[in-house]
mmCIF file of C-alpha atoms and ligand atoms in Angstrom:
data_model
loop_
_atom_site.group_PDB
_atom_site.id
_atom_site.type_symbol
_atom_site.label_atom_id
_atom_site.label_comp_id
_atom_site.label_asym_id
_atom_site.label_seq_id
_atom_site.Cartn_x
_atom_site.Cartn_y
_atom_site.Cartn_z
ATOM 1 C CA MET A 1 -32.536 64.080 -34.431
ATOM 2 C CA LYS A 2 -35.313 65.949 -32.670
ATOM 3 C CA ALA A 3 -34.827 69.593 -31.760
ATOM 4 C CA ILE A 4 -36.819 72.672 -30.857
ATOM 5 C CA VAL A 5 -36.396 75.120 -33.725
ATOM 6 C CA TYR A 6 -37.499 78.756 -34.033
ATOM 7 C CA THR A 7 -37.315 80.731 -37.259
ATOM 8 C CA GLN A 8 -39.008 83.947 -36.135
ATOM 9 C CA TYR A 9 -39.004 86.038 -32.953
ATOM 10 C CA GLY A 10 -42.169 85.981 -30.885
ATOM 11 C CA SER A 11 -44.329 84.234 -28.291
ATOM 12 C CA PRO A 12 -43.507 80.724 -26.940
ATOM 13 C CA GLU A 13 -45.488 79.224 -29.850
ATOM 14 C CA VAL A 14 -42.663 80.091 -32.282
ATOM 15 C CA LEU A 15 -40.768 77.152 -30.720
ATOM 16 C CA LYS A 16 -41.507 74.070 -32.875
ATOM 17 C CA LEU A 17 -40.477 70.448 -32.486
ATOM 18 C CA LYS A 18 -38.706 69.356 -35.696
ATOM 19 C CA ASP A 19 -36.469 66.649 -37.109
ATOM 20 C CA VAL A 20 -33.091 68.123 -38.046
ATOM 21 C CA GLU A 21 -29.812 66.665 -39.210
ATOM 22 C CA LYS A 22 -27.662 65.076 -36.508
ATOM 23 C CA PRO A 23 -24.277 66.880 -36.302
ATOM 24 C CA ILE A 24 -20.926 65.142 -36.928
ATOM 25 C CA PRO A 25 -17.955 66.097 -34.702
ATOM 26 C CA LYS A 26 -14.973 67.831 -36.346
ATOM 27 C CA HIS A 27 -11.310 67.063 -35.514
ATOM 28 C CA ASN A 28 -11.338 68.725 -32.058
ATOM 29 C CA GLU A 29 -15.025 68.234 -31.214
ATOM 30 C CA ILE A 30 -17.081 65.869 -29.080
ATOM 31 C CA LEU A 31 -20.626 64.807 -29.959
ATOM 32 C CA ILE A 32 -22.844 64.917 -26.882
ATOM 33 C CA ARG A 33 -26.094 62.978 -26.562
ATOM 34 C CA ILE A 34 -27.969 65.571 -24.520
ATOM 35 C CA ARG A 35 -30.067 64.112 -21.696
ATOM 36 C CA ALA A 36 -31.140 67.388 -20.087
ATOM 37 C CA THR A 37 -31.065 71.123 -20.698
ATOM 38 C CA ALA A 38 -32.740 74.116 -19.037
ATOM 39 C CA VAL A 39 -34.865 77.091 -20.026
ATOM 40 C CA ASN A 40 -33.078 80.205 -18.830
ATOM 41 C CA SER A 41 -34.059 83.866 -18.799
ATOM 42 C CA GLY A 42 -31.480 84.418 -21.577
ATOM 43 C CA ASP A 43 -33.324 81.976 -23.889
ATOM 44 C CA VAL A 44 -36.551 83.906 -23.349
ATOM 45 C CA ARG A 45 -34.842 87.195 -24.224
ATOM 46 C CA LEU A 46 -33.529 85.706 -27.476
ATOM 47 C CA ARG A 47 -36.846 84.133 -28.398
ATOM 48 C CA LYS A 48 -38.631 87.489 -27.987
ATOM 49 C CA ALA A 49 -35.754 89.676 -29.234
ATOM 50 C CA ASP A 50 -36.134 91.663 -26.035
ATOM 51 C CA PRO A 51 -34.342 94.034 -25.658
ATOM 52 C CA PHE A 52 -34.246 95.192 -29.291
ATOM 53 C CA ALA A 53 -30.416 95.054 -29.213
ATOM 54 C CA VAL A 54 -30.760 91.236 -29.413
ATOM 55 C CA ARG A 55 -31.560 91.742 -33.114
ATOM 56 C CA LEU A 56 -28.243 93.516 -33.716
ATOM 57 C CA PHE A 57 -26.316 90.421 -32.622
ATOM 58 C CA PHE A 58 -28.670 87.527 -33.404
ATOM 59 C CA GLY A 59 -30.447 88.630 -36.607
ATOM 60 C CA LEU A 60 -32.256 91.863 -37.464
ATOM 61 C CA PHE A 61 -35.474 90.426 -38.935
ATOM 62 C CA LYS A 62 -35.278 86.766 -37.906
ATOM 63 C CA PRO A 63 -32.985 84.706 -35.686
ATOM 64 C CA LYS A 64 -29.710 83.502 -37.243
ATOM 65 C CA THR A 65 -29.330 80.867 -34.504
ATOM 66 C CA ASN A 66 -32.368 78.606 -34.817
ATOM 67 C CA ILE A 67 -31.900 76.277 -31.851
ATOM 68 C CA LEU A 68 -31.815 77.885 -28.400
ATOM 69 C CA GLY A 69 -30.520 76.422 -25.136
ATOM 70 C CA SER A 70 -27.107 77.148 -23.627
ATOM 71 C CA VAL A 71 -26.646 74.481 -20.943
ATOM 72 C CA PHE A 72 -26.599 70.724 -21.045
ATOM 73 C CA SER A 73 -25.827 67.454 -19.375
ATOM 74 C CA GLY A 74 -25.383 64.229 -21.301
ATOM 75 C CA GLU A 75 -22.884 61.645 -22.470
ATOM 76 C CA ILE A 76 -20.265 61.651 -25.198
ATOM 77 C CA GLU A 77 -21.351 59.501 -28.134
ATOM 78 C CA SER A 78 -18.373 60.065 -30.443
ATOM 79 C CA ILE A 79 -15.246 62.227 -30.673
ATOM 80 C CA GLY A 80 -13.100 63.826 -33.382
ATOM 81 C CA SER A 81 -9.664 62.337 -34.116
ATOM 82 C CA GLY A 82 -7.812 65.133 -32.264
ATOM 83 C CA VAL A 83 -9.770 65.002 -28.992
ATOM 84 C CA GLN A 84 -7.655 64.295 -25.896
ATOM 85 C CA ARG A 85 -9.557 65.571 -22.849
ATOM 86 C CA PHE A 86 -12.566 63.266 -23.142
ATOM 87 C CA LYS A 87 -13.497 59.771 -24.310
ATOM 88 C CA VAL A 88 -16.641 58.112 -25.645
ATOM 89 C CA GLY A 89 -19.047 57.320 -22.792
ATOM 90 C CA ASP A 90 -17.933 60.174 -20.483
ATOM 91 C CA GLU A 91 -20.837 61.964 -18.830
ATOM 92 C CA VAL A 92 -20.332 65.718 -19.133
ATOM 93 C CA PHE A 93 -22.147 68.971 -18.388
ATOM 94 C CA GLY A 94 -21.493 72.545 -19.394
ATOM 95 C CA HIS A 95 -22.351 75.841 -21.069
ATOM 96 C CA THR A 96 -22.277 76.514 -24.824
ATOM 97 C CA ASP A 97 -21.891 80.278 -24.419
ATOM 98 C CA MET A 98 -23.166 82.063 -27.542
ATOM 99 C CA SER A 99 -23.284 79.025 -29.830
ATOM 100 C CA PHE A 100 -26.510 77.751 -28.164
ATOM 101 C CA GLY A 101 -28.195 74.629 -29.631
ATOM 102 C CA THR A 102 -28.957 72.464 -26.569
ATOM 103 C CA TYR A 103 -32.731 72.220 -27.158
ATOM 104 C CA ALA A 104 -31.807 69.136 -29.174
ATOM 105 C CA ALA A 105 -30.902 65.484 -28.798
ATOM 106 C CA TYR A 106 -27.288 66.064 -29.940
ATOM 107 C CA LYS A 107 -24.769 68.890 -30.013
ATOM 108 C CA CYS A 108 -21.128 69.063 -31.155
ATOM 109 C CA PHE A 109 -18.836 71.002 -28.918
ATOM 110 C CA PRO A 110 -15.079 71.874 -28.997
ATOM 111 C CA GLU A 111 -13.301 69.829 -26.340
ATOM 112 C CA ASN A 112 -11.745 72.965 -24.828
ATOM 113 C CA GLY A 113 -15.135 74.630 -24.247
ATOM 114 C CA SER A 114 -16.841 75.222 -20.880
ATOM 115 C CA ILE A 115 -17.406 71.549 -20.090
ATOM 116 C CA ALA A 116 -16.457 69.194 -17.283
ATOM 117 C CA LEU A 117 -17.190 65.654 -16.205
ATOM 118 C CA LYS A 118 -20.650 65.517 -14.636
ATOM 119 C CA PRO A 119 -20.687 64.976 -10.870
ATOM 120 C CA THR A 120 -21.617 61.321 -10.345
ATOM 121 C CA THR A 121 -23.908 62.008 -7.385
ATOM 122 C CA ILE A 122 -26.502 64.078 -9.273
ATOM 123 C CA SER A 123 -28.883 63.494 -12.185
ATOM 124 C CA HIS A 124 -28.528 64.945 -15.699
ATOM 125 C CA GLN A 125 -31.328 67.403 -14.901
ATOM 126 C CA GLU A 126 -29.586 68.564 -11.728
ATOM 127 C CA ALA A 127 -26.292 68.952 -13.601
ATOM 128 C CA ALA A 128 -27.817 70.802 -16.575
ATOM 129 C CA VAL A 129 -29.287 73.591 -14.442
ATOM 130 C CA ILE A 130 -25.989 74.438 -12.698
ATOM 131 C CA PRO A 131 -23.889 76.228 -15.390
ATOM 132 C CA PHE A 132 -26.166 79.214 -16.233
ATOM 133 C CA GLY A 133 -26.645 80.641 -12.744
ATOM 134 C CA GLY A 134 -23.376 79.145 -11.520
ATOM 135 C CA THR A 135 -21.088 80.777 -14.077
ATOM 136 C CA THR A 136 -22.919 84.119 -13.811
ATOM 137 C CA ALA A 137 -22.669 84.248 -10.020
ATOM 138 C CA LEU A 138 -19.050 83.037 -10.088
ATOM 139 C CA HIS A 139 -17.986 85.574 -12.732
ATOM 140 C CA PHE A 140 -19.287 88.543 -10.745
ATOM 141 C CA LEU A 141 -18.246 87.341 -7.272
ATOM 142 C CA LYS A 142 -14.702 86.740 -8.559
ATOM 143 C CA LYS A 143 -14.688 90.164 -10.226
ATOM 144 C CA ALA A 144 -15.771 91.680 -6.901
ATOM 145 C CA SER A 145 -12.844 89.843 -5.202
ATOM 146 C CA ILE A 146 -15.241 88.727 -2.505
ATOM 147 C CA GLN A 147 -13.529 88.253 0.878
ATOM 148 C CA LYS A 148 -14.280 86.123 3.924
ATOM 149 C CA GLY A 149 -16.424 87.991 6.468
ATOM 150 C CA GLN A 150 -17.773 90.552 3.984
ATOM 151 C CA LYS A 151 -21.483 91.388 4.117
ATOM 152 C CA VAL A 152 -23.143 90.473 0.813
ATOM 153 C CA LEU A 153 -26.776 91.121 -0.131
ATOM 154 C CA VAL A 154 -28.268 89.102 -3.007
ATOM 155 C CA PHE A 155 -31.372 90.684 -4.551
ATOM 156 C CA GLY A 156 -33.473 88.141 -6.480
ATOM 157 C CA ALA A 157 -32.050 85.371 -4.293
ATOM 158 C CA SER A 158 -34.565 82.739 -5.459
ATOM 159 C CA GLY A 159 -33.825 82.888 -9.212
ATOM 160 C CA ALA A 160 -31.269 80.914 -11.228
ATOM 161 C CA VAL A 161 -28.476 83.434 -10.676
ATOM 162 C CA GLY A 162 -29.647 84.296 -7.139
ATOM 163 C CA THR A 163 -29.706 80.725 -5.788
ATOM 164 C CA ALA A 164 -26.179 80.210 -7.123
ATOM 165 C CA ALA A 165 -24.981 83.601 -5.811
ATOM 166 C CA VAL A 166 -26.194 82.851 -2.270
ATOM 167 C CA GLN A 167 -24.430 79.475 -2.202
ATOM 168 C CA LEU A 168 -21.191 80.710 -3.811
ATOM 169 C CA ALA A 169 -21.002 83.777 -1.556
ATOM 170 C CA LYS A 170 -21.373 81.438 1.458
ATOM 171 C CA HIS A 171 -18.624 79.227 0.028
ATOM 172 C CA PHE A 172 -16.327 82.275 -0.158
ATOM 173 C CA GLY A 173 -17.027 82.969 3.527
ATOM 174 C CA ALA A 174 -19.377 85.947 3.193
ATOM 175 C CA ILE A 175 -22.223 86.828 5.566
ATOM 176 C CA VAL A 176 -25.160 86.606 3.176
ATOM 177 C CA THR A 177 -28.528 88.341 3.176
ATOM 178 C CA GLY A 178 -30.983 87.129 0.521
ATOM 179 C CA VAL A 179 -33.914 89.214 -0.721
ATOM 180 C CA CYS A 180 -36.968 87.442 -2.176
ATOM 181 C CA SER A 181 -40.755 87.268 -1.889
ATOM 182 C CA THR A 182 -42.665 85.503 0.915
ATOM 183 C CA THR A 183 -43.031 82.116 -0.802
ATOM 184 C CA ASN A 184 -39.275 81.822 -1.319
ATOM 185 C CA VAL A 185 -38.030 82.741 2.165
ATOM 186 C CA ASP A 186 -37.611 79.107 3.291
ATOM 187 C CA LEU A 187 -35.871 78.151 0.045
ATOM 188 C CA VAL A 188 -33.306 80.949 0.369
ATOM 189 C CA LYS A 189 -32.690 80.062 4.049
ATOM 190 C CA SER A 190 -32.170 76.422 3.044
ATOM 191 C CA LEU A 191 -29.397 77.539 0.667
ATOM 192 C CA GLY A 192 -27.437 78.908 3.620
ATOM 193 C CA ALA A 193 -28.380 82.607 3.702
ATOM 194 C CA ASP A 194 -27.669 84.041 7.150
ATOM 195 C CA LYS A 195 -30.621 86.405 6.839
ATOM 196 C CA VAL A 196 -33.558 86.642 4.440
ATOM 197 C CA ILE A 197 -35.523 89.811 3.716
ATOM 198 C CA ASP A 198 -39.012 89.467 2.248
ATOM 199 C CA TYR A 199 -39.238 92.361 -0.205
ATOM 200 C CA THR A 200 -43.037 92.403 0.033
ATOM 201 C CA LYS A 201 -42.729 93.324 3.736
ATOM 202 C CA GLU A 202 -39.426 95.188 4.107
ATOM 203 C CA ASP A 203 -37.302 97.552 2.019
ATOM 204 C CA PHE A 204 -33.654 96.559 2.533
ATOM 205 C CA THR A 205 -32.514 100.090 1.722
ATOM 206 C CA LYS A 206 -34.464 101.528 4.675
ATOM 207 C CA ASN A 207 -33.445 99.369 7.648
ATOM 208 C CA GLY A 208 -30.079 100.983 8.427
ATOM 209 C CA GLU A 209 -27.936 97.971 7.374
ATOM 210 C CA THR A 210 -25.024 98.489 4.979
ATOM 211 C CA TYR A 211 -23.176 95.968 2.795
ATOM 212 C CA ASP A 212 -19.763 95.434 1.210
ATOM 213 C CA VAL A 213 -21.370 93.925 -1.901
ATOM 214 C CA ILE A 214 -24.915 94.223 -3.274
ATOM 215 C CA PHE A 215 -25.618 91.725 -6.060
ATOM 216 C CA ASP A 216 -28.777 92.612 -8.037
ATOM 217 C CA THR A 217 -29.585 89.564 -10.161
ATOM 218 C CA VAL A 218 -32.924 90.764 -11.584
ATOM 219 C CA ASN A 219 -32.694 94.483 -12.367
ATOM 220 C CA LYS A 220 -35.686 95.378 -10.214
ATOM 221 C CA MET A 221 -34.150 97.592 -7.535
ATOM 222 C CA SER A 222 -33.368 101.281 -7.454
ATOM 223 C CA ILE A 223 -29.680 101.898 -8.188
ATOM 224 C CA SER A 224 -29.618 105.162 -6.256
ATOM 225 C CA ASP A 225 -31.220 103.585 -3.135
ATOM 226 C CA SER A 226 -28.792 100.666 -3.309
ATOM 227 C CA LEU A 227 -25.800 103.003 -3.512
ATOM 228 C CA GLN A 228 -26.868 104.543 -0.172
ATOM 229 C CA THR A 229 -26.874 101.033 1.319
ATOM 230 C CA LEU A 230 -23.277 100.242 0.333
ATOM 231 C CA LYS A 231 -20.297 100.757 2.627
ATOM 232 C CA ILE A 232 -17.404 102.978 1.546
ATOM 233 C CA TYR A 233 -15.474 101.127 -1.217
ATOM 234 C CA GLY A 234 -18.539 98.883 -1.609
ATOM 235 C CA ILE A 235 -19.349 97.049 -4.830
ATOM 236 C CA LEU A 236 -22.667 97.038 -6.675
ATOM 237 C CA ILE A 237 -23.136 94.109 -9.066
ATOM 238 C CA LEU A 238 -25.811 94.661 -11.728
ATOM 239 C CA SER A 239 -25.725 91.322 -13.548
ATOM 240 C CA ALA A 240 -29.066 91.875 -15.305
ATOM 241 C CA ALA A 241 -28.455 95.517 -16.220
ATOM 242 C CA GLY A 242 -29.807 96.916 -19.471
ATOM 243 C CA PHE A 243 -28.110 99.745 -21.352
ATOM 244 C CA SER A 244 -29.542 102.559 -19.197
ATOM 245 C CA GLU A 245 -28.556 100.842 -15.912
ATOM 246 C CA MET A 246 -25.047 100.298 -17.318
ATOM 247 C CA VAL A 247 -24.750 104.014 -18.068
ATOM 248 C CA GLN A 248 -26.225 104.926 -14.663
ATOM 249 C CA GLY A 249 -23.875 102.476 -12.929
ATOM 250 C CA THR A 250 -20.776 103.723 -14.756
ATOM 251 C CA TRP A 251 -21.669 107.326 -13.960
ATOM 252 C CA ALA A 252 -22.186 106.424 -10.295
ATOM 253 C CA SER A 253 -18.756 104.720 -10.168
ATOM 254 C CA ILE A 254 -17.125 107.900 -11.431
ATOM 255 C CA THR A 255 -19.029 110.426 -9.335
ATOM 256 C CA ASN A 256 -19.971 108.676 -6.056
ATOM 257 C CA SER A 257 -18.148 110.150 -3.070
ATOM 258 C CA ASN A 258 -18.091 106.761 -1.271
ATOM 259 C CA LYS A 259 -15.696 105.360 -3.910
ATOM 260 C CA ILE A 260 -18.078 102.553 -4.797
ATOM 261 C CA LYS A 261 -17.494 100.321 -7.823
ATOM 262 C CA VAL A 262 -20.279 99.113 -10.157
ATOM 263 C CA LEU A 263 -19.860 95.827 -12.065
ATOM 264 C CA THR A 264 -21.991 95.078 -15.149
ATOM 265 C CA GLY A 265 -21.575 93.503 -18.576
ATOM 266 C CA MET A 266 -21.591 90.082 -20.203
ATOM 267 C CA ILE A 267 -20.084 87.204 -18.290
ATOM 268 C CA ARG A 268 -17.214 84.995 -19.456
ATOM 269 C CA HIS A 269 -16.564 81.415 -18.430
ATOM 270 C CA SER A 270 -14.270 78.491 -19.126
ATOM 271 C CA ALA A 271 -13.809 74.785 -18.434
ATOM 272 C CA GLU A 272 -11.998 75.810 -15.247
ATOM 273 C CA ASP A 273 -15.190 77.494 -13.979
ATOM 274 C CA ILE A 274 -17.369 74.444 -14.736
ATOM 275 C CA ASN A 275 -14.783 72.243 -12.999
ATOM 276 C CA PHE A 276 -14.840 74.593 -10.012
ATOM 277 C CA LEU A 277 -18.652 74.303 -9.810
ATOM 278 C CA LYS A 278 -18.276 70.514 -10.033
ATOM 279 C CA THR A 279 -15.895 70.479 -7.046
ATOM 280 C CA LEU A 280 -18.429 72.470 -5.008
ATOM 281 C CA ILE A 281 -21.203 70.007 -5.963
ATOM 282 C CA ASP A 282 -18.944 67.088 -5.036
ATOM 283 C CA ALA A 283 -18.225 68.774 -1.678
ATOM 284 C CA GLY A 284 -21.954 69.313 -1.020
ATOM 285 C CA GLN A 285 -21.553 73.116 -1.121
ATOM 286 C CA LEU A 286 -23.630 73.757 -4.256
ATOM 287 C CA LYS A 287 -27.118 72.333 -4.772
ATOM 288 C CA SER A 288 -29.290 72.440 -7.876
ATOM 289 C CA VAL A 289 -32.616 74.166 -7.367
ATOM 290 C CA ILE A 290 -35.252 72.854 -9.785
ATOM 291 C CA ASP A 291 -38.729 74.372 -9.752
ATOM 292 C CA ARG A 292 -40.291 72.296 -12.559
ATOM 293 C CA THR A 293 -39.230 69.756 -15.173
ATOM 294 C CA TYR A 294 -40.723 69.619 -18.680
ATOM 295 C CA SER A 295 -40.105 67.356 -21.664
ATOM 296 C CA LEU A 296 -38.543 68.731 -24.873
ATOM 297 C CA GLU A 297 -42.003 68.510 -26.465
ATOM 298 C CA GLN A 298 -43.382 70.876 -23.754
ATOM 299 C CA MET A 299 -40.826 73.626 -24.529
ATOM 300 C CA ALA A 300 -43.426 76.339 -25.306
ATOM 301 C CA GLU A 301 -45.121 75.683 -21.953
ATOM 302 C CA ALA A 302 -41.754 75.858 -20.163
ATOM 303 C CA HIS A 303 -40.952 79.202 -21.853
ATOM 304 C CA ALA A 304 -44.336 80.645 -20.889
ATOM 305 C CA TYR A 305 -43.635 79.753 -17.255
ATOM 306 C CA VAL A 306 -40.103 81.220 -17.232
ATOM 307 C CA GLU A 307 -41.376 84.420 -18.841
ATOM 308 C CA LYS A 308 -43.545 85.113 -15.792
ATOM 309 C CA GLY A 309 -40.281 85.972 -13.977
ATOM 310 C CA HIS A 310 -40.941 84.119 -10.715
ATOM 311 C CA LYS A 311 -39.423 80.699 -11.156
ATOM 312 C CA LYS A 312 -37.701 79.224 -8.135
ATOM 313 C CA GLY A 313 -34.176 78.479 -9.277
ATOM 314 C CA ASN A 314 -34.370 76.645 -12.570
ATOM 315 C CA ILE A 315 -36.560 74.917 -15.131
ATOM 316 C CA ALA A 316 -35.121 71.621 -16.343
ATOM 317 C CA ILE A 317 -35.928 69.968 -19.671
ATOM 318 C CA GLU A 318 -35.498 66.228 -20.050
ATOM 319 C CA ILE A 319 -34.636 64.855 -23.482
ATOM 320 C CA HIS A 320 -35.420 61.190 -24.161
HETATM 321 N N1 NAP B 401 -24.615 89.595 -17.359
HETATM 322 C C1 NAP B 401 -24.776 88.420 -17.935
HETATM 323 O O1 NAP B 401 -23.953 87.987 -18.760
HETATM 324 C C2 NAP B 401 -25.968 87.588 -17.532
HETATM 325 C C3 NAP B 401 -25.842 86.204 -17.433
HETATM 326 C C4 NAP B 401 -26.951 85.458 -17.026
HETATM 327 C C5 NAP B 401 -28.144 86.097 -16.732
HETATM 328 N N2 NAP B 401 -28.245 87.444 -16.886
HETATM 329 C C6 NAP B 401 -29.526 88.132 -16.614
HETATM 330 O O2 NAP B 401 -29.845 87.933 -15.255
HETATM 331 C C7 NAP B 401 -31.240 88.075 -15.095
HETATM 332 C C8 NAP B 401 -31.736 87.092 -14.058
HETATM 333 O O3 NAP B 401 -31.610 85.812 -14.509
HETATM 334 P P1 NAP B 401 -32.239 84.603 -13.721
HETATM 335 O O4 NAP B 401 -32.181 83.491 -14.688
HETATM 336 O O5 NAP B 401 -31.614 84.433 -12.396
HETATM 337 O O6 NAP B 401 -33.747 85.047 -13.534
HETATM 338 P P2 NAP B 401 -34.920 84.210 -12.889
HETATM 339 O O7 NAP B 401 -34.459 82.853 -12.498
HETATM 340 O O8 NAP B 401 -36.085 84.343 -13.786
HETATM 341 O O9 NAP B 401 -35.125 85.024 -11.535
HETATM 342 C C9 NAP B 401 -36.259 85.591 -11.259
HETATM 343 C C10 NAP B 401 -36.235 85.984 -9.788
HETATM 344 O O10 NAP B 401 -36.472 87.360 -9.735
HETATM 345 C C11 NAP B 401 -37.280 87.638 -8.615
HETATM 346 N N3 NAP B 401 -38.136 88.787 -8.881
HETATM 347 C C12 NAP B 401 -39.062 88.920 -9.850
HETATM 348 N N4 NAP B 401 -39.666 90.120 -9.746
HETATM 349 C C13 NAP B 401 -39.093 90.742 -8.680
HETATM 350 C C14 NAP B 401 -39.275 92.013 -8.072
HETATM 351 N N5 NAP B 401 -40.178 92.895 -8.525
HETATM 352 N N6 NAP B 401 -38.502 92.327 -7.021
HETATM 353 C C15 NAP B 401 -37.587 91.457 -6.551
HETATM 354 N N7 NAP B 401 -37.360 90.242 -7.077
HETATM 355 C C16 NAP B 401 -38.114 89.901 -8.136
HETATM 356 C C17 NAP B 401 -38.125 86.384 -8.441
HETATM 357 O O11 NAP B 401 -38.277 86.148 -7.078
HETATM 358 P P3 NAP B 401 -39.716 86.183 -6.413
HETATM 359 O O12 NAP B 401 -40.542 85.140 -7.151
HETATM 360 O O13 NAP B 401 -39.434 85.851 -4.990
HETATM 361 O O14 NAP B 401 -40.234 87.563 -6.673
HETATM 362 C C18 NAP B 401 -37.338 85.269 -9.109
HETATM 363 O O15 NAP B 401 -36.843 84.322 -8.222
HETATM 364 C C19 NAP B 401 -31.853 87.967 -16.479
HETATM 365 O O16 NAP B 401 -32.296 89.238 -16.869
HETATM 366 C C20 NAP B 401 -30.700 87.526 -17.352
HETATM 367 O O17 NAP B 401 -30.815 87.995 -18.675
HETATM 368 C C21 NAP B 401 -27.183 88.207 -17.259
#
């Protein structure tokens, strides 16, 4: 089968199209013919080994996992003898978590992983781009116990996590302010944000507004300024935090007189979460935002674009 393989960390050119062995499903596994995947910010971090800590988990000198890609949409081609949840021919979408491997025509997956039947009203590309931002936004909004009527600010509202966070926060009944640059104001409004702040024209920490939840999806805002903009008992979500922001956030949680809480760390997800996202898509409450679509063969080009850090929503990859 064809796959995009990388055997060393580096620039997008380390991603090479190769023929590799097609996997065979084990007892409890399904074999998915992948029709679409996405290039996410996480894939770029792994390709570059940036931050350095990536090497501690994924290979000190060279990557131990040679096929990137953590989301997919496709159909089940065959199943192991013990599989009960799915049958051959089912169209499914989901998230591989840390096993990766979706930059390929096929991938085996345990049937109890983060997968669900694909919504019938959307394409494979539209389905494939949902799980990365969707599970991240859902994980943190659930952890924040978001309540109807709360004021939520999403910083980086036009990215993969941000576009999902705006829509999910609206679903949970929040009053949502999105922060993005000028070119993305209309996009963020179209996702249901009640207010949009253009960060090139206005600093949200200086306009006197305060929020119950501030969700920083891109790690580009000042933690101390944001803390001043939270209400008492407010929650600061730092989903893209590096080590130093995690330490700063934890310290702030302990010492801040306003009793604020800071949420960071790696997300977790399950089949239940993917099913939940599917129900929102079916109900018309969650839309896929696709900036560009590339073919598998154009993977290096797609990575170079994502690395610029200004994609609108997601980058889909179609696999023929
Ligand atoms: N905790 C976890 O387990 C977890 C899970 C998933 C993702 N993440 C992390 O979350 C981060 C975001 O992921 P993503 O995929 O959503 O990123 P993305 O799609 O690349 O989002 C980029 C967004 O950031 C905005 N941006 C760029 N520079 C900015 C600046 N200086 N000020 C304000 N906004 C700026 C851009 O908007 P404009 O073009 O309008 O500037 C763009 O829409 C990544 O670092 C990823 O590693 C963490």
